[in-house]
Short mmCIF file of C-alpha atoms in Angstrom, two decimals:
data_model
loop_
_atom_site.label_atom_id
_atom_site.label_comp_id
_atom_site.label_asym_id
_atom_site.label_seq_id
_atom_site.Cartn_x
_atom_site.Cartn_y
_atom_site.Cartn_z
CA MET A 50 -22.55 -58.03 27.31
CA ALA A 51 -19.03 -56.60 27.08
CA ARG A 52 -18.11 -59.16 24.46
CA PHE A 53 -20.75 -57.76 22.08
CA GLY A 54 -20.26 -54.11 23.01
CA SER A 55 -18.24 -52.98 20.02
CA PHE A 56 -20.45 -54.96 17.65
CA TYR A 57 -23.51 -53.15 18.97
CA GLY A 58 -21.77 -49.88 18.27
CA VAL A 59 -21.12 -50.77 14.64
CA ILE A 60 -24.65 -52.12 14.16
CA GLY A 61 -26.07 -48.96 15.70
CA LEU A 62 -24.17 -46.77 13.27
CA ILE A 63 -25.28 -48.89 10.32
CA LEU A 64 -28.93 -48.72 11.35
CA LEU A 65 -28.75 -44.96 11.76
CA LEU A 66 -26.97 -44.67 8.41
CA PHE A 67 -29.68 -46.58 6.55
CA ALA A 68 -32.37 -44.61 8.37
CA GLY A 69 -30.75 -41.45 7.06
CA VAL A 70 -30.46 -42.82 3.51
CA ALA A 71 -34.11 -43.92 3.49
CA TYR A 72 -35.27 -40.52 4.74
CA PHE A 73 -33.05 -38.71 2.22
CA ILE A 74 -34.60 -40.67 -0.65
CA THR A 75 -38.25 -40.83 0.46
CA ARG A 76 -38.45 -37.60 2.46
CA ALA A 77 -40.83 -39.37 4.87
CA PHE A 78 -40.68 -40.86 8.37
CA SER A 79 -41.78 -44.28 7.23
CA PRO A 80 -41.93 -47.27 9.61
CA TYR A 81 -38.60 -48.33 8.17
CA VAL A 82 -36.98 -45.02 9.17
CA ILE A 83 -38.54 -44.95 12.63
CA ILE A 84 -37.66 -48.56 13.41
CA HIS A 85 -34.08 -48.02 12.31
CA LEU A 86 -33.74 -44.85 14.33
CA VAL A 87 -35.02 -46.56 17.48
CA MET A 88 -32.97 -49.72 17.02
CA GLY A 89 -29.88 -47.75 16.08
CA LEU A 90 -30.11 -45.60 19.20
CA LEU A 91 -30.72 -48.65 21.38
CA ALA A 92 -27.70 -50.37 19.88
CA LEU A 93 -25.52 -47.33 20.57
CA ILE A 94 -26.84 -47.13 24.14
CA ALA A 95 -26.00 -50.79 24.57
CA TYR A 96 -22.57 -50.14 23.17
CA PHE A 97 -21.82 -47.30 25.58
CA ALA A 98 -23.36 -49.20 28.50
CA SER A 99 -21.10 -52.13 27.80
CA ALA A 100 -18.03 -49.91 27.84
CA GLN A 101 -16.86 -50.10 31.41
CA GLY A 102 -13.56 -48.36 30.91
CA SER A 103 -12.80 -44.84 29.88
CA VAL A 104 -13.48 -43.42 26.47
CA ARG A 105 -9.81 -43.75 25.78
CA GLY A 106 -10.14 -47.41 26.68
CA PHE A 107 -13.02 -47.85 24.24
CA LEU A 108 -11.10 -46.18 21.51
CA GLY A 109 -8.06 -48.19 22.26
CA GLU A 110 -9.74 -51.55 21.94
CA ARG A 111 -8.72 -53.46 18.87
CA SER A 112 -12.29 -54.39 18.03
CA THR A 113 -13.35 -50.76 18.28
CA LYS A 114 -10.64 -49.76 15.82
CA TYR A 115 -11.73 -52.47 13.41
CA GLY A 116 -15.34 -51.44 13.80
CA ALA A 117 -14.46 -47.83 13.12
CA GLN A 118 -12.54 -48.86 10.02
CA ALA A 119 -15.54 -50.87 8.78
CA VAL A 120 -17.81 -47.88 9.27
CA LEU A 121 -15.30 -45.62 7.55
CA TYR A 122 -15.05 -47.96 4.57
CA SER A 123 -18.83 -48.15 4.38
CA LEU A 124 -19.07 -44.37 4.39
CA ILE A 125 -16.44 -44.15 1.66
CA PHE A 126 -18.34 -46.75 -0.38
CA PHE A 127 -21.61 -44.82 -0.12
CA GLY A 128 -19.78 -41.60 -0.82
CA VAL A 129 -18.43 -43.04 -4.06
CA LEU A 130 -21.93 -44.20 -5.04
CA ILE A 131 -23.35 -40.75 -4.36
CA LEU A 132 -20.54 -39.14 -6.39
CA ILE A 133 -21.16 -41.50 -9.32
CA ASN A 134 -24.89 -40.75 -9.24
CA TYR A 135 -24.21 -37.02 -9.11
CA ILE A 136 -21.88 -37.19 -12.11
CA ALA A 137 -24.42 -39.37 -14.00
CA ALA A 138 -27.20 -36.88 -13.22
CA LYS A 139 -25.10 -33.98 -14.55
CA ASN A 140 -24.00 -35.89 -17.66
CA PRO A 141 -26.94 -38.11 -18.65
CA ARG A 142 -26.33 -40.94 -21.09
CA ARG A 143 -28.82 -43.52 -22.33
CA PHE A 144 -28.13 -47.11 -23.28
CA ASP A 145 -30.81 -49.30 -24.86
CA MET A 146 -29.71 -52.89 -24.38
CA THR A 147 -32.80 -54.43 -26.04
CA LYS A 148 -32.17 -56.20 -29.34
CA SER A 149 -34.86 -54.30 -31.25
CA GLY A 150 -34.21 -50.98 -29.51
CA ILE A 151 -37.74 -50.64 -28.14
CA PHE A 152 -36.61 -47.95 -25.68
CA SER A 153 -34.98 -45.80 -28.37
CA VAL A 154 -36.60 -43.54 -30.92
CA ALA A 155 -36.49 -44.62 -34.55
CA PRO A 156 -33.54 -43.68 -36.77
CA GLN A 157 -35.79 -41.39 -38.82
CA THR A 158 -36.84 -39.52 -35.67
CA GLN A 159 -33.20 -39.07 -34.72
CA SER A 160 -32.37 -37.82 -38.20
CA VAL A 161 -35.25 -35.31 -38.18
CA LEU A 162 -34.42 -33.98 -34.71
CA GLN A 163 -30.71 -33.67 -35.41
CA LYS A 164 -31.48 -31.35 -38.33
CA LEU A 165 -33.41 -28.85 -36.22
CA ASP A 166 -31.61 -25.53 -36.52
CA LYS A 167 -33.94 -23.48 -34.31
CA PRO A 168 -36.16 -24.12 -31.28
CA LEU A 169 -39.08 -26.52 -31.60
CA GLU A 170 -41.70 -25.63 -29.00
CA VAL A 171 -43.89 -28.55 -27.92
CA ASN A 172 -46.97 -27.86 -25.78
CA ALA A 173 -48.76 -31.08 -24.87
CA PHE A 174 -52.31 -30.77 -23.54
CA VAL A 175 -53.13 -33.92 -21.56
CA GLU A 176 -55.52 -34.83 -18.78
CA ALA A 177 -54.38 -33.43 -15.42
CA GLY A 178 -51.19 -32.31 -17.16
CA SER A 179 -49.66 -35.74 -16.67
CA ASP A 180 -48.77 -38.49 -19.12
CA PRO A 181 -45.63 -40.43 -18.10
CA ALA A 182 -45.28 -42.19 -21.46
CA LEU A 183 -45.51 -38.92 -23.41
CA ARG A 184 -43.09 -37.22 -21.02
CA GLU A 185 -40.60 -40.04 -21.51
CA LEU A 186 -40.98 -39.82 -25.30
CA LEU A 187 -40.49 -36.04 -25.35
CA SER A 188 -37.55 -36.39 -22.98
CA SER A 189 -36.01 -38.74 -25.57
CA TYR A 190 -36.56 -36.05 -28.22
CA ARG A 191 -34.97 -33.47 -25.94
CA TYR A 192 -32.04 -35.82 -25.30
CA ILE A 193 -31.35 -35.96 -29.06
CA SER A 194 -31.76 -32.23 -29.75
CA THR A 195 -31.41 -29.36 -27.31
CA ASN A 196 -33.63 -27.36 -29.68
CA VAL A 197 -36.63 -29.33 -28.41
CA ASN A 198 -38.46 -27.59 -25.58
CA PHE A 199 -41.60 -29.16 -24.15
CA LYS A 200 -44.08 -28.92 -21.36
CA LEU A 201 -47.16 -30.88 -20.35
CA ILE A 202 -50.21 -28.72 -19.69
CA ASP A 203 -53.46 -29.31 -17.83
CA PRO A 204 -56.03 -27.42 -19.95
CA ASP A 205 -58.37 -27.14 -16.95
CA LYS A 206 -55.74 -25.23 -14.99
CA GLN A 207 -54.41 -23.22 -17.93
CA PRO A 208 -57.41 -22.58 -20.21
CA ASP A 209 -55.72 -19.45 -21.55
CA LEU A 210 -53.01 -21.57 -23.19
CA ALA A 211 -55.59 -23.97 -24.64
CA GLU A 212 -57.41 -20.97 -26.13
CA LYS A 213 -54.17 -19.45 -27.39
CA PHE A 214 -53.19 -22.63 -29.24
CA GLN A 215 -56.82 -23.34 -30.28
CA VAL A 216 -56.88 -26.73 -28.57
CA THR A 217 -60.45 -27.93 -28.01
CA ASN A 218 -59.91 -31.65 -27.37
CA ILE A 219 -57.31 -33.63 -25.46
CA PRO A 220 -54.90 -35.18 -25.90
CA ALA A 221 -53.36 -32.72 -28.30
CA VAL A 222 -49.75 -31.71 -28.93
CA HIS A 223 -49.15 -28.25 -30.38
CA LEU A 224 -45.88 -28.02 -32.34
CA GLN A 225 -44.31 -24.71 -33.30
CA TYR A 226 -41.18 -24.32 -35.42
CA GLY A 227 -40.56 -20.71 -36.33
CA ASP A 228 -43.87 -19.39 -37.66
CA ARG A 229 -45.14 -22.84 -38.65
CA THR A 230 -47.47 -24.77 -36.40
CA ASN A 231 -49.14 -28.16 -36.35
CA VAL A 232 -51.37 -30.03 -33.91
CA VAL A 233 -51.02 -33.78 -33.37
CA THR A 234 -53.84 -35.67 -31.65
CA LYS A 235 -52.33 -39.16 -31.53
CA LEU A 236 -49.56 -39.51 -28.97
CA SER A 237 -47.26 -41.93 -30.74
CA GLU A 238 -43.71 -41.43 -31.90
CA GLU A 239 -44.74 -41.94 -35.51
CA GLU A 240 -47.44 -39.25 -35.34
CA LEU A 241 -45.23 -36.78 -33.48
CA THR A 242 -42.32 -37.24 -35.86
CA ASN A 243 -44.57 -36.89 -38.89
CA GLY A 244 -45.99 -33.72 -37.34
CA ILE A 245 -42.47 -32.34 -36.94
CA ILE A 246 -41.58 -33.26 -40.53
CA LYS A 247 -44.57 -31.31 -41.80
CA ILE A 248 -43.53 -28.05 -40.14
CA THR A 249 -39.79 -28.36 -40.70
CA ARG A 250 -39.72 -29.09 -44.43
CA ALA A 251 -38.99 -26.06 -46.56
CA GLU A 252 -41.41 -27.00 -49.34
CA LYS A 253 -44.15 -29.45 -50.10
CA LYS A 254 -43.09 -31.61 -53.00
CA VAL A 255 -45.55 -32.99 -55.52
CA ILE A 256 -45.80 -36.62 -56.58
CA TYR A 257 -47.91 -37.67 -59.56
CA PHE A 258 -49.26 -41.21 -59.94
CA LEU A 259 -49.96 -42.15 -63.53
CA SER A 260 -53.48 -43.54 -64.02
CA GLY A 261 -55.70 -44.78 -66.82
CA HIS A 262 -54.16 -48.25 -67.28
CA GLY A 263 -55.85 -50.16 -64.46
CA GLU A 264 -53.49 -48.84 -61.78
CA PRO A 265 -54.57 -49.21 -58.13
CA ASP A 266 -56.59 -46.28 -56.80
CA ILE A 267 -54.45 -43.97 -54.65
CA SER A 268 -57.51 -42.97 -52.61
CA ASP A 269 -58.67 -46.53 -51.88
CA LEU A 270 -58.01 -47.39 -48.23
CA GLN A 271 -60.27 -50.45 -48.10
CA GLU A 272 -59.47 -52.84 -50.93
CA PRO A 273 -56.25 -54.90 -50.60
CA ARG A 274 -55.21 -53.76 -54.07
CA GLY A 275 -55.59 -50.04 -53.32
CA TYR A 276 -52.76 -47.59 -52.74
CA GLY A 277 -54.64 -45.54 -50.12
CA GLN A 278 -52.26 -46.43 -47.29
CA LEU A 279 -49.31 -45.42 -49.43
CA LYS A 280 -50.92 -42.05 -50.12
CA THR A 281 -51.56 -41.60 -46.38
CA ALA A 282 -47.92 -42.41 -45.62
CA LEU A 283 -46.81 -39.84 -48.20
CA ASP A 284 -49.23 -37.26 -46.78
CA ASN A 285 -47.69 -37.84 -43.34
CA GLU A 286 -44.26 -37.04 -44.75
CA SER A 287 -45.63 -33.81 -46.18
CA TYR A 288 -45.91 -34.77 -49.84
CA GLU A 289 -48.73 -33.67 -52.09
CA VAL A 290 -50.01 -36.66 -54.04
CA LYS A 291 -51.94 -36.28 -57.28
CA SER A 292 -53.28 -38.50 -60.02
CA LEU A 293 -52.22 -37.92 -63.62
CA VAL A 294 -53.73 -38.92 -66.95
CA LEU A 295 -51.52 -38.37 -69.96
CA SER A 296 -53.76 -37.64 -72.92
CA THR A 297 -52.43 -37.20 -76.43
CA ASP A 298 -51.18 -33.67 -76.05
CA THR A 299 -50.47 -33.68 -72.32
CA ALA A 300 -47.05 -33.49 -70.74
CA VAL A 301 -46.03 -34.35 -67.22
CA PRO A 302 -46.65 -31.13 -65.21
CA ASP A 303 -43.64 -28.97 -64.47
CA ASP A 304 -44.38 -28.97 -60.74
CA ALA A 305 -43.93 -32.75 -60.57
CA ASN A 306 -41.01 -33.67 -58.33
CA LEU A 307 -41.63 -37.35 -58.99
CA LEU A 308 -43.65 -39.42 -61.45
CA VAL A 309 -44.83 -42.84 -60.25
CA VAL A 310 -45.83 -45.49 -62.79
CA ALA A 311 -47.21 -48.29 -60.63
CA GLY A 312 -49.32 -51.36 -61.20
CA ALA A 313 -50.50 -50.76 -64.77
CA ASP A 314 -52.54 -53.65 -66.16
CA ARG A 315 -52.62 -52.26 -69.69
CA SER A 316 -49.82 -51.07 -71.91
CA LEU A 317 -48.97 -47.39 -72.14
CA GLN A 318 -49.50 -45.62 -75.42
CA GLU A 319 -46.57 -44.40 -77.45
CA HIS A 320 -47.25 -40.75 -76.67
CA GLU A 321 -47.34 -41.57 -72.96
CA VAL A 322 -43.94 -43.23 -73.05
CA LYS A 323 -42.66 -40.24 -75.00
CA ALA A 324 -44.06 -37.84 -72.40
CA ILE A 325 -42.34 -39.84 -69.64
CA ASP A 326 -39.08 -39.81 -71.58
CA THR A 327 -39.29 -36.04 -72.09
CA TYR A 328 -39.99 -35.55 -68.41
CA LEU A 329 -37.08 -37.74 -67.22
CA LYS A 330 -34.64 -36.12 -69.60
CA LYS A 331 -35.32 -32.77 -67.96
CA GLY A 332 -33.44 -34.03 -64.90
CA LYS A 333 -36.62 -35.24 -63.22
CA HIS A 334 -37.17 -38.53 -61.45
CA GLY A 335 -39.32 -41.63 -61.82
CA LEU A 336 -40.49 -44.65 -59.83
CA PHE A 337 -41.64 -47.74 -61.72
CA LEU A 338 -43.46 -50.66 -60.11
CA LEU A 339 -43.82 -53.30 -62.82
CA SER A 340 -45.80 -56.51 -62.42
CA PRO A 341 -44.94 -59.62 -64.48
CA ARG A 342 -46.26 -60.08 -68.03
CA VAL A 343 -47.47 -56.50 -68.52
CA THR A 344 -46.18 -53.20 -69.91
CA PRO A 345 -43.47 -54.60 -72.24
CA GLU A 346 -42.99 -51.09 -73.65
CA LEU A 347 -41.64 -49.96 -70.27
CA THR A 348 -39.26 -52.91 -69.92
CA SER A 349 -37.63 -52.00 -73.22
CA TYR A 350 -37.68 -48.29 -72.41
CA LEU A 351 -35.87 -48.71 -69.06
CA GLU A 352 -32.91 -50.50 -70.67
CA GLN A 353 -31.46 -47.16 -71.81
CA TRP A 354 -31.27 -46.23 -68.10
CA GLY A 355 -29.25 -49.33 -67.19
CA ILE A 356 -32.27 -51.26 -65.88
CA LYS A 357 -32.99 -54.71 -67.26
CA VAL A 358 -36.49 -56.01 -66.53
CA GLY A 359 -36.89 -59.75 -67.06
CA ASN A 360 -39.84 -61.46 -68.72
CA ASP A 361 -40.01 -63.99 -65.92
CA VAL A 362 -41.41 -64.72 -62.47
CA ILE A 363 -39.29 -65.22 -59.39
CA VAL A 364 -39.77 -68.58 -57.66
CA ASP A 365 -38.44 -68.71 -54.12
CA GLU A 366 -37.70 -71.83 -52.12
CA GLN A 367 -38.61 -71.86 -48.46
CA ILE A 368 -38.38 -74.36 -45.64
CA GLN A 369 -41.60 -74.46 -43.62
CA LEU A 370 -42.34 -76.27 -40.40
CA MET A 371 -44.33 -79.50 -41.00
CA LYS A 372 -44.13 -78.94 -44.77
CA GLY A 373 -40.43 -79.05 -45.41
CA ARG A 374 -39.17 -77.70 -48.76
CA THR A 375 -41.78 -75.62 -50.55
CA PHE A 376 -41.86 -73.13 -53.41
CA THR A 377 -43.56 -69.78 -53.38
CA LEU A 378 -44.14 -66.90 -55.77
CA SER A 379 -43.97 -64.39 -52.90
CA PRO A 380 -40.26 -64.01 -52.23
CA PHE A 381 -38.80 -62.78 -48.97
CA VAL A 382 -35.74 -60.56 -49.15
CA THR A 383 -33.05 -60.03 -46.53
CA SER A 384 -30.17 -59.15 -48.87
CA TYR A 385 -29.73 -55.54 -50.00
CA GLY A 386 -27.29 -53.58 -52.09
CA GLN A 387 -25.00 -50.83 -50.85
CA HIS A 388 -27.15 -47.78 -51.46
CA PRO A 389 -28.54 -44.91 -49.34
CA ILE A 390 -32.05 -46.35 -49.76
CA THR A 391 -31.11 -49.62 -48.10
CA ALA A 392 -28.23 -48.61 -45.82
CA GLU A 393 -30.31 -49.03 -42.66
CA PHE A 394 -31.77 -52.30 -43.98
CA VAL A 395 -28.31 -53.84 -44.25
CA ARG A 396 -27.49 -52.87 -40.69
CA ARG A 397 -30.77 -54.26 -39.30
CA THR A 398 -31.12 -57.33 -41.53
CA ALA A 399 -34.64 -56.13 -42.30
CA ILE A 400 -37.13 -58.32 -44.15
CA THR A 401 -39.23 -57.17 -47.08
CA THR A 402 -41.81 -59.36 -48.76
CA TYR A 403 -43.42 -59.15 -52.18
CA GLY A 404 -46.18 -60.70 -54.16
CA MET A 405 -45.53 -62.22 -57.58
CA SER A 406 -42.41 -60.50 -58.92
CA ARG A 407 -40.24 -60.33 -61.97
CA SER A 408 -36.50 -59.82 -62.04
CA VAL A 409 -35.06 -56.30 -62.31
CA GLU A 410 -31.30 -56.02 -62.55
CA ALA A 411 -28.62 -53.40 -62.97
CA HIS A 412 -27.41 -53.59 -66.56
CA ALA A 413 -25.39 -50.51 -67.47
CA ASP A 414 -23.35 -52.57 -69.95
CA GLY A 415 -20.61 -49.96 -70.12
CA LYS A 416 -22.96 -47.04 -70.74
CA PRO A 417 -21.25 -43.82 -69.65
CA GLY A 418 -22.95 -41.60 -67.10
CA ILE A 419 -25.25 -44.32 -65.75
CA THR A 420 -24.77 -45.90 -62.32
CA PRO A 421 -27.34 -48.58 -61.51
CA VAL A 422 -27.34 -50.51 -58.21
CA ASN A 423 -29.26 -53.64 -57.31
CA LEU A 424 -31.32 -52.75 -54.26
CA ALA A 425 -32.86 -56.03 -53.14
CA GLN A 426 -32.28 -59.61 -54.09
CA THR A 427 -33.51 -63.04 -53.13
CA GLY A 428 -31.54 -65.86 -51.58
CA PRO A 429 -29.49 -68.32 -53.65
CA ASN A 430 -32.27 -70.95 -53.75
CA ALA A 431 -34.62 -68.75 -55.77
CA TRP A 432 -34.66 -68.65 -59.55
CA ALA A 433 -36.19 -66.61 -62.39
CA GLU A 434 -38.79 -68.88 -64.04
CA THR A 435 -39.06 -68.22 -67.76
CA ASP A 436 -41.66 -70.83 -68.73
CA LEU A 437 -44.56 -68.57 -67.89
CA ASP A 438 -47.13 -70.48 -69.96
CA ASN A 439 -46.52 -73.60 -67.92
CA LEU A 440 -46.56 -71.59 -64.72
CA PHE A 441 -49.86 -69.82 -65.32
CA GLN A 442 -51.70 -72.60 -67.20
CA ASN A 443 -50.53 -75.68 -65.30
CA GLN A 444 -49.44 -73.93 -62.11
CA THR A 445 -46.23 -75.94 -61.95
CA VAL A 446 -42.62 -74.78 -61.86
CA LYS A 447 -39.32 -76.51 -62.46
CA LEU A 448 -35.80 -75.16 -62.52
CA GLU A 449 -34.47 -75.66 -66.03
CA GLU A 450 -31.39 -74.57 -67.97
CA ALA A 451 -33.15 -71.54 -69.42
CA ASP A 452 -33.90 -70.25 -65.91
CA ARG A 453 -31.45 -68.09 -63.99
CA LYS A 454 -30.49 -69.29 -60.55
CA GLY A 455 -30.53 -66.99 -57.53
CA PRO A 456 -29.75 -64.62 -56.05
CA ILE A 457 -32.24 -62.75 -58.24
CA SER A 458 -32.47 -58.96 -58.05
CA LEU A 459 -35.96 -57.47 -58.05
CA ALA A 460 -35.22 -53.76 -57.61
CA VAL A 461 -32.72 -51.29 -59.08
CA ALA A 462 -31.86 -47.67 -58.36
CA THR A 463 -30.03 -45.81 -61.10
CA THR A 464 -28.45 -42.38 -61.38
CA ALA A 465 -27.87 -40.86 -64.82
CA ASN A 466 -25.85 -37.78 -65.70
CA LEU A 467 -27.78 -36.26 -68.59
CA LYS A 468 -24.80 -34.69 -70.31
CA ASP A 469 -22.87 -37.95 -70.19
CA ILE A 470 -25.71 -39.89 -71.80
CA GLY A 471 -26.00 -37.43 -74.65
CA VAL A 472 -28.89 -35.26 -73.54
CA GLU A 473 -28.56 -31.52 -74.14
CA GLN A 474 -29.58 -30.78 -70.63
CA GLU A 475 -27.69 -30.27 -67.39
CA GLY A 476 -28.75 -32.32 -64.45
CA THR A 477 -29.08 -35.77 -62.98
CA THR A 478 -32.01 -38.13 -63.31
CA ARG A 479 -32.83 -40.70 -60.68
CA ILE A 480 -34.93 -43.78 -61.40
CA VAL A 481 -35.98 -46.68 -59.16
CA ALA A 482 -37.67 -49.74 -60.62
CA PHE A 483 -39.22 -52.68 -58.77
CA GLY A 484 -40.31 -55.92 -60.41
CA ASN A 485 -43.46 -55.87 -58.35
CA ALA A 486 -46.40 -53.54 -57.86
CA PHE A 487 -48.15 -55.48 -55.10
CA PHE A 488 -45.80 -54.72 -52.21
CA ALA A 489 -46.98 -51.09 -52.29
CA ASN A 490 -50.68 -51.88 -51.94
CA ASN A 491 -52.82 -51.89 -48.79
CA GLN A 492 -52.28 -55.62 -48.26
CA TYR A 493 -48.49 -55.65 -48.39
CA LEU A 494 -47.36 -52.14 -47.47
CA GLY A 495 -47.55 -52.64 -43.71
CA GLN A 496 -45.77 -56.00 -43.74
CA TYR A 497 -42.26 -56.16 -42.34
CA PHE A 498 -40.21 -53.20 -43.69
CA ASN A 499 -42.04 -52.76 -47.02
CA ARG A 500 -43.26 -49.28 -46.19
CA ASP A 501 -39.77 -48.12 -45.16
CA LEU A 502 -38.23 -49.47 -48.36
CA LEU A 503 -40.77 -47.79 -50.60
CA LEU A 504 -40.74 -44.45 -48.75
CA ASN A 505 -36.95 -44.50 -48.65
CA ALA A 506 -36.91 -44.96 -52.42
CA ILE A 507 -39.30 -42.03 -52.89
CA ASN A 508 -37.38 -39.78 -50.50
CA TRP A 509 -34.13 -40.58 -52.26
CA LEU A 510 -35.66 -39.91 -55.66
CA VAL A 511 -36.85 -36.43 -54.70
CA GLY A 512 -33.64 -35.56 -52.87
CA GLU A 513 -34.95 -35.87 -49.31
CA GLU A 514 -32.09 -38.04 -48.11
CA GLY A 515 -32.65 -36.81 -44.56
CA LEU A 516 -35.87 -38.84 -44.44
CA VAL A 517 -34.27 -42.03 -45.76
CA SER A 518 -34.29 -44.24 -42.70
CA ILE A 519 -36.29 -46.72 -40.62
CA ARG A 520 -39.49 -45.20 -39.31
CA ALA A 521 -41.07 -45.42 -35.91
CA ARG A 522 -43.43 -48.31 -35.46
CA THR A 523 -45.60 -49.62 -32.68
CA MET A 524 -43.80 -52.24 -30.65
CA GLN A 525 -45.18 -54.35 -27.89
CA ALA A 526 -42.77 -54.28 -25.00
CA SER A 527 -43.11 -56.63 -22.06
CA ARG A 528 -44.01 -54.50 -19.05
CA VAL A 529 -45.10 -55.23 -15.51
CA GLN A 530 -47.73 -52.97 -13.96
CA LEU A 531 -47.12 -52.56 -10.23
CA THR A 532 -49.31 -50.97 -7.61
CA GLN A 533 -47.83 -48.23 -5.47
CA GLU A 534 -47.54 -50.64 -2.53
CA GLN A 535 -45.76 -53.23 -4.65
CA GLY A 536 -43.36 -50.64 -6.02
CA THR A 537 -42.59 -49.38 -2.49
CA LEU A 538 -41.95 -52.92 -1.29
CA ILE A 539 -39.55 -53.62 -4.19
CA PHE A 540 -37.76 -50.33 -3.53
CA TYR A 541 -37.18 -51.10 0.16
CA LEU A 542 -36.15 -54.70 -0.51
CA SER A 543 -33.74 -53.97 -3.34
CA VAL A 544 -32.31 -50.58 -2.35
CA LEU A 545 -32.27 -50.72 1.45
CA ILE A 546 -33.06 -53.99 3.20
CA LEU A 547 -31.04 -56.42 1.09
CA PRO A 548 -27.82 -54.28 1.03
CA GLU A 549 -28.28 -53.62 4.73
CA LEU A 550 -28.61 -57.30 5.61
CA LEU A 551 -25.59 -58.18 3.49
CA LEU A 552 -23.55 -55.49 5.23
CA ILE A 553 -24.59 -56.58 8.72
CA LEU A 554 -24.00 -60.27 7.99
CA GLY A 555 -20.59 -59.49 6.53
CA LEU A 556 -19.64 -57.49 9.60
CA ALA A 557 -20.92 -60.26 11.86
CA VAL A 558 -18.77 -62.84 10.10
CA TRP A 559 -15.76 -60.53 10.18
CA TRP A 560 -16.33 -59.67 13.84
CA ARG A 561 -16.64 -63.32 14.86
CA ARG A 562 -13.46 -64.31 13.06
CA SER A 563 -11.48 -61.37 14.41
CA SER A 564 -12.61 -61.64 18.04
#
């Protein structure tokens, strides 16, 4: 009995220590706490019962001194842990170690929140006033900007607030920024960020889509060829989208912040090209989505802006499982130019995919005042096929001397100083041209990063560089749903029982070797 006396004393202190830690964390006299209290007291009683000498004798024993040192070191260790946790709680920092950053908000969300210059009040009406996922998301918003203030509200307990903010259905998030308000009913990062964009933008800019030449319908959300999803995406970023027909004596409206010429199947009339030219030379901006073999008048017109549109079709080589080397007319792009539109794409190695495309390349050719940049280009195995008759009639392709080998550019962004190009007008014109009109339609827009590329181009054209980024998207994270009992068991095993066992076993080994 005497041989184990000092060991009982140390074990007793450890059991009491863990009982105290468990109670401090759980605030409950759980079986774990009660058992440890009882066993700890019994161990201490055994320790004192085994001490047959005086207290001075106990304290003077070598094993007692070692035991006391072990307890002291343990207390110091736990003290350091508590101090570290206290400092971390006072100075919170977040680290997302996942490759795709599924626990971080999107770059566009960060950009929008960082530009808040006054309080954004967020009142979220959810069932029972509790939604852990929404709370975590809003906490992430608050972490990025201290101007974000939020609270989760149970409308049954606070009907006066629901009436004040005119909330009749849940879930609903009421956003207020100054005197502007908005209500979001879908609790996703994309919807919340779009809701914030709508109330924080100073003005609603107008985008006109040219029509009358077989262009896809901007209100069509059903057909693969339609541009309805693009219009919805622009609406979410607080743009006003309109259709425009340029009759003989019609000019592009003065309120147009951007003119989009996309997917025309028929050639534009001379007066239409002239109206576009007049509009652009006022320091306005244009987006051109040009499919192969159509609108030759636009390909020649864009050359004066340093944009060379090829009369060809891009053939891309791909290696497919079970098929080996194949050729496709739907190129994939992972290579991007150094430009604000694609800056985030370069960093993320983002993929964009297109339907049948033609080449579009920067071709300033020494023209003063014009700065074109290739935005996206294929890999080196692609080429620009020029024998279009053979391609469309016989559906065969072959790389020949007349064809240009990859990488092939299929999008260009150009900036033109009007004075420098000889226009009697101050200002700068921005133009973006893609050799494809399909990637913006309902079928392709949601694939990979197509939507981000197109919206980035539009935001850059109208001067909304703050929105040029990668947008929030729905990601499927691997999660484990635990019951309360399972979570409690994991907590006790990982936080208390396992460290406790390791500590006791370590002391037992040390005690046996030292005795």
